[in-house]
Amino acid sequence: MSGAFDLSDAPLDLAALAGALDSASAGACVTFEGRVRNHNEGKPVVRLAYQAYAALARAEGERIVAEAHERYAIEHAACVHRVGTLAIGDVAVWVGASAAHRDAAFAACRYVIDEIKRRVPIWKNEFYADGESGWLHPDGTPVDDGAAR
Amino acid sequence: MKFKLLYFASLRDRAGRDAEAVESQAADPRALYAEVDARHGLGLAPERLRVAVNGQFATWDRALADGDEVVFLPPVSGG
């Protein structure tokens, strides 16, 4: 398994990340960039800051990439998530997957980003144009207690 | 028993610190959260949190041991 998850406090080198997906037998390579958006829920956003519980974030991220390898016929998959302060347009999270055929590459990329957003202990603080800021703790529904895993 | 607590995101803001050493007789994370919530006013019900012990997701009724690192995790918002 060549999968990996990492946290980075520096801007991502997208070309280098994509290069790690190279394979002569991979006819498909899908990458996803999650970028900092200038608005959320109707409020203008000027920048973001991400905080992570690094040890558990790395372990859970690695687990998710490993799950993608088990579920889909991919050759390589990887994900890097930024921490620290980011400006509008910065890449906050990058996911890539390569596979012999496109279906597996698309599905694996989608699986990894969805599970990262759902499970990895990383939090986003939005700073708004009006000077306010706030940690996003989405849903409002009870979170599961981890007993299933 | 002595525990090491780490705080993140809104819990860090509420607690006013990113970590603390706590002396407590709490037998499990549920009891420990009740204690620190009473002290800091953390603002999130335990139903909205997950808990990790020594770097791994744990259940709220897991037995705690002296020296454990305990982290209460607000709903995540990465990506």
Coordinates of C-alpha atoms in Angstrom, one line a residue:
Chain A
M1 CA 0.0 0.0 0.0
S2 CA 1.4 3.4 -1.0
G3 CA -1.3 5.5 0.7
A4 CA -0.4 8.3 3.1
F5 CA -2.0 11.1 5.0
D6 CA -0.2 14.1 6.3
L7 CA -0.7 17.5 7.9
S8 CA 1.2 20.5 6.6
D9 CA 1.8 24.0 8.0
A10 CA 3.2 25.2 4.7
P11 CA 1.6 25.7 1.3
L12 CA 1.1 22.4 -0.6
D13 CA 3.3 21.6 -3.6
L14 CA 0.6 20.2 -5.8
A15 CA 2.9 19.0 -8.6
A16 CA 5.0 17.0 -6.2
L17 CA 1.9 15.5 -4.6
A18 CA 0.4 14.5 -7.9
G19 CA 3.8 13.0 -9.0
A20 CA 3.5 10.5 -6.2
L21 CA 0.5 9.0 -7.9
D22 CA 2.4 8.2 -11.1
S23 CA 2.2 4.7 -12.4
A24 CA 2.7 3.3 -15.9
S25 CA -0.3 1.0 -15.4
A26 CA -2.6 3.7 -14.1
G27 CA -4.8 5.0 -16.8
A28 CA -6.7 7.4 -14.5
C29 CA -5.6 9.9 -12.0
V30 CA -8.2 12.0 -10.1
T31 CA -7.2 14.8 -7.7
F32 CA -9.3 17.1 -5.6
E33 CA -8.4 20.5 -4.1
G34 CA -10.5 21.9 -1.3
R35 CA -9.9 25.6 -1.4
V36 CA -10.6 28.4 1.0
R37 CA -13.9 30.1 -0.1
N38 CA -14.7 33.8 0.5
H39 CA -18.1 33.2 2.0
N40 CA -19.9 30.7 4.3
E41 CA -23.6 30.6 5.2
G42 CA -24.0 34.1 3.7
K43 CA -21.2 35.7 5.6
P44 CA -18.1 37.1 3.9
V45 CA -15.0 35.2 5.0
V46 CA -11.5 36.8 4.9
R47 CA -9.3 33.9 6.1
L48 CA -9.4 30.6 7.9
A49 CA -7.3 28.9 10.6
Y50 CA -7.2 25.1 11.0
Q51 CA -6.3 23.3 14.2
A52 CA -5.6 19.6 14.4
Y53 CA -5.1 17.0 17.1
A54 CA -2.1 15.9 15.1
A55 CA -1.4 12.4 16.4
L56 CA -5.0 11.2 16.1
A57 CA -5.5 13.1 12.8
R58 CA -2.6 11.3 11.2
A59 CA -3.7 7.9 12.5
E60 CA -7.3 8.4 11.3
G61 CA -6.2 9.9 8.0
E62 CA -3.9 6.9 7.3
R63 CA -6.8 4.6 8.2
I64 CA -9.0 6.3 5.7
V65 CA -6.5 6.0 2.9
A66 CA -6.0 2.3 3.8
E67 CA -9.8 1.8 3.6
A68 CA -9.8 3.4 0.1
H69 CA -7.2 0.8 -1.0
E70 CA -9.4 -2.0 0.4
R71 CA -12.6 -0.7 -1.2
Y72 CA -11.4 0.4 -4.6
A73 CA -9.0 -1.0 -7.3
I74 CA -6.6 1.9 -7.0
E75 CA -2.8 1.9 -7.3
H76 CA -1.9 5.0 -5.2
A77 CA -3.9 7.3 -3.0
A78 CA -2.8 10.2 -0.7
C79 CA -4.2 13.2 1.2
V80 CA -2.6 16.2 2.8
H81 CA -4.5 18.7 5.0
R82 CA -3.2 22.2 5.9
V83 CA -3.1 23.5 9.4
G84 CA -2.5 27.1 10.5
T85 CA -3.7 30.3 8.8
L86 CA -4.9 30.2 5.2
A87 CA -6.0 33.0 2.8
I88 CA -8.8 32.9 0.3
G89 CA -8.0 30.6 -2.6
D90 CA -5.4 28.6 -0.7
V91 CA -5.6 24.8 -1.0
A92 CA -6.7 23.6 2.4
V93 CA -6.9 19.9 1.5
W94 CA -5.6 17.8 -1.4
V95 CA -6.7 14.3 -2.3
G96 CA -5.4 12.2 -5.1
A97 CA -6.0 8.6 -6.4
S98 CA -4.6 6.8 -9.4
A99 CA -6.0 3.5 -10.8
A100 CA -6.1 1.5 -14.0
H101 CA -9.6 2.8 -14.7
R102 CA -11.4 6.0 -13.9
D103 CA -14.3 4.6 -11.9
A104 CA -12.1 3.5 -9.1
A105 CA -10.0 6.7 -9.1
F106 CA -13.1 8.9 -8.9
A107 CA -14.7 6.7 -6.2
A108 CA -11.6 6.5 -4.0
C109 CA -11.0 10.3 -4.2
R110 CA -14.6 11.0 -3.2
Y111 CA -14.4 8.4 -0.4
V112 CA -11.2 9.9 1.1
I113 CA -12.4 13.5 1.1
D114 CA -15.8 12.6 2.5
E115 CA -14.4 10.5 5.3
I116 CA -11.7 13.1 6.1
K117 CA -14.4 15.7 6.6
R118 CA -16.4 13.4 8.7
R119 CA -13.9 11.7 11.0
V120 CA -10.5 13.4 11.2
P121 CA -10.0 15.7 14.2
I122 CA -9.3 19.0 12.4
W123 CA -11.3 22.2 13.1
K124 CA -11.9 25.3 11.0
N125 CA -12.0 28.8 12.5
E126 CA -13.5 31.3 10.1
F127 CA -12.6 34.9 10.3
Y128 CA -15.4 37.1 8.9
A129 CA -15.3 40.5 7.2
D130 CA -17.1 42.1 10.2
G131 CA -14.2 41.2 12.5
E132 CA -16.0 38.3 14.2
S133 CA -14.7 34.7 14.1
G134 CA -16.0 31.3 15.0
W135 CA -15.1 27.7 15.2
L136 CA -17.3 25.6 13.0
H137 CA -18.8 22.6 14.8
P138 CA -21.2 21.4 12.1
D139 CA -24.4 19.4 12.4
G140 CA -25.9 19.8 15.9
T141 CA -26.8 16.2 15.8
P142 CA -25.2 13.8 18.2
V143 CA -21.8 12.6 17.1
D144 CA -21.1 8.8 17.3
D145 CA -19.0 7.6 20.2
G146 CA -16.4 5.6 18.3
A147 CA -17.6 2.3 19.8
A148 CA -18.2 1.0 16.3
R149 CA -14.6 1.3 15.3
Chain B
M1 CA -5.1 9.8 39.4
K2 CA -3.4 12.4 37.2
F3 CA -4.6 13.0 33.6
K4 CA -3.3 15.1 30.8
L5 CA -6.0 16.9 29.0
L6 CA -5.7 18.6 25.6
Y7 CA -8.2 21.1 24.3
F8 CA -9.0 22.1 20.7
A9 CA -11.1 24.6 18.8
S10 CA -14.0 26.1 20.8
L11 CA -13.1 24.0 23.9
R12 CA -9.6 25.5 23.8
D13 CA -11.1 29.0 23.7
R14 CA -13.6 28.2 26.6
A15 CA -10.9 26.5 28.7
G16 CA -8.5 29.3 28.0
R17 CA -5.6 26.9 27.5
D18 CA -4.5 24.2 25.1
A19 CA -3.6 21.6 27.8
E20 CA -3.7 21.0 31.5
A21 CA -2.8 18.4 34.1
V22 CA -5.8 17.3 36.1
E23 CA -5.9 15.4 39.4
S24 CA -9.2 13.5 39.5
Q25 CA -10.9 10.4 40.8
A26 CA -13.0 10.2 37.7
A27 CA -13.3 6.6 36.7
D28 CA -14.2 7.3 33.0
P29 CA -14.2 10.1 30.4
R30 CA -17.9 10.8 31.1
A31 CA -17.2 11.7 34.7
L32 CA -14.0 13.6 33.8
Y33 CA -15.8 15.7 31.3
A34 CA -18.5 16.6 33.8
E35 CA -15.7 17.8 36.2
V36 CA -13.9 19.9 33.6
D37 CA -17.1 21.2 32.1
A38 CA -18.2 22.4 35.5
R39 CA -14.9 24.2 36.0
H40 CA -14.5 25.7 32.6
G41 CA -18.0 26.0 31.2
L42 CA -17.0 24.2 28.0
G43 CA -20.4 24.8 26.3
L44 CA -20.8 21.5 24.4
A45 CA -22.9 18.7 25.7
P46 CA -21.1 15.3 25.8
E47 CA -23.6 14.0 23.2
R48 CA -21.9 16.3 20.7
L49 CA -18.4 15.2 21.5
R50 CA -16.2 12.3 20.9
V51 CA -13.4 11.3 23.2
A52 CA -9.9 10.0 22.7
V53 CA -7.7 8.4 25.2
N54 CA -3.9 8.1 24.6
G55 CA -4.3 9.1 20.9
Q56 CA -7.2 6.7 20.1
F57 CA -10.9 7.1 19.9
A58 CA -12.5 5.7 23.0
T59 CA -15.9 5.1 24.5
W60 CA -17.3 7.4 27.3
D61 CA -17.3 4.5 29.8
R62 CA -13.8 3.3 29.1
A63 CA -11.9 2.9 32.4
L64 CA -9.2 5.5 32.9
A65 CA -5.8 4.9 34.3
D66 CA -3.2 7.1 36.0
G67 CA -1.3 9.1 33.4
D68 CA -3.8 8.8 30.6
E69 CA -4.0 11.6 28.0
V70 CA -7.7 12.4 27.5
V71 CA -9.0 14.7 24.7
F72 CA -12.6 15.7 24.2
L73 CA -13.2 16.3 20.5
P74 CA -15.8 18.8 19.3
P75 CA -17.6 18.0 16.0
V76 CA -14.9 18.2 13.3
S77 CA -14.8 20.7 10.5
G78 CA -11.8 19.9 8.3
G79 CA -11.8 19.9 4.6

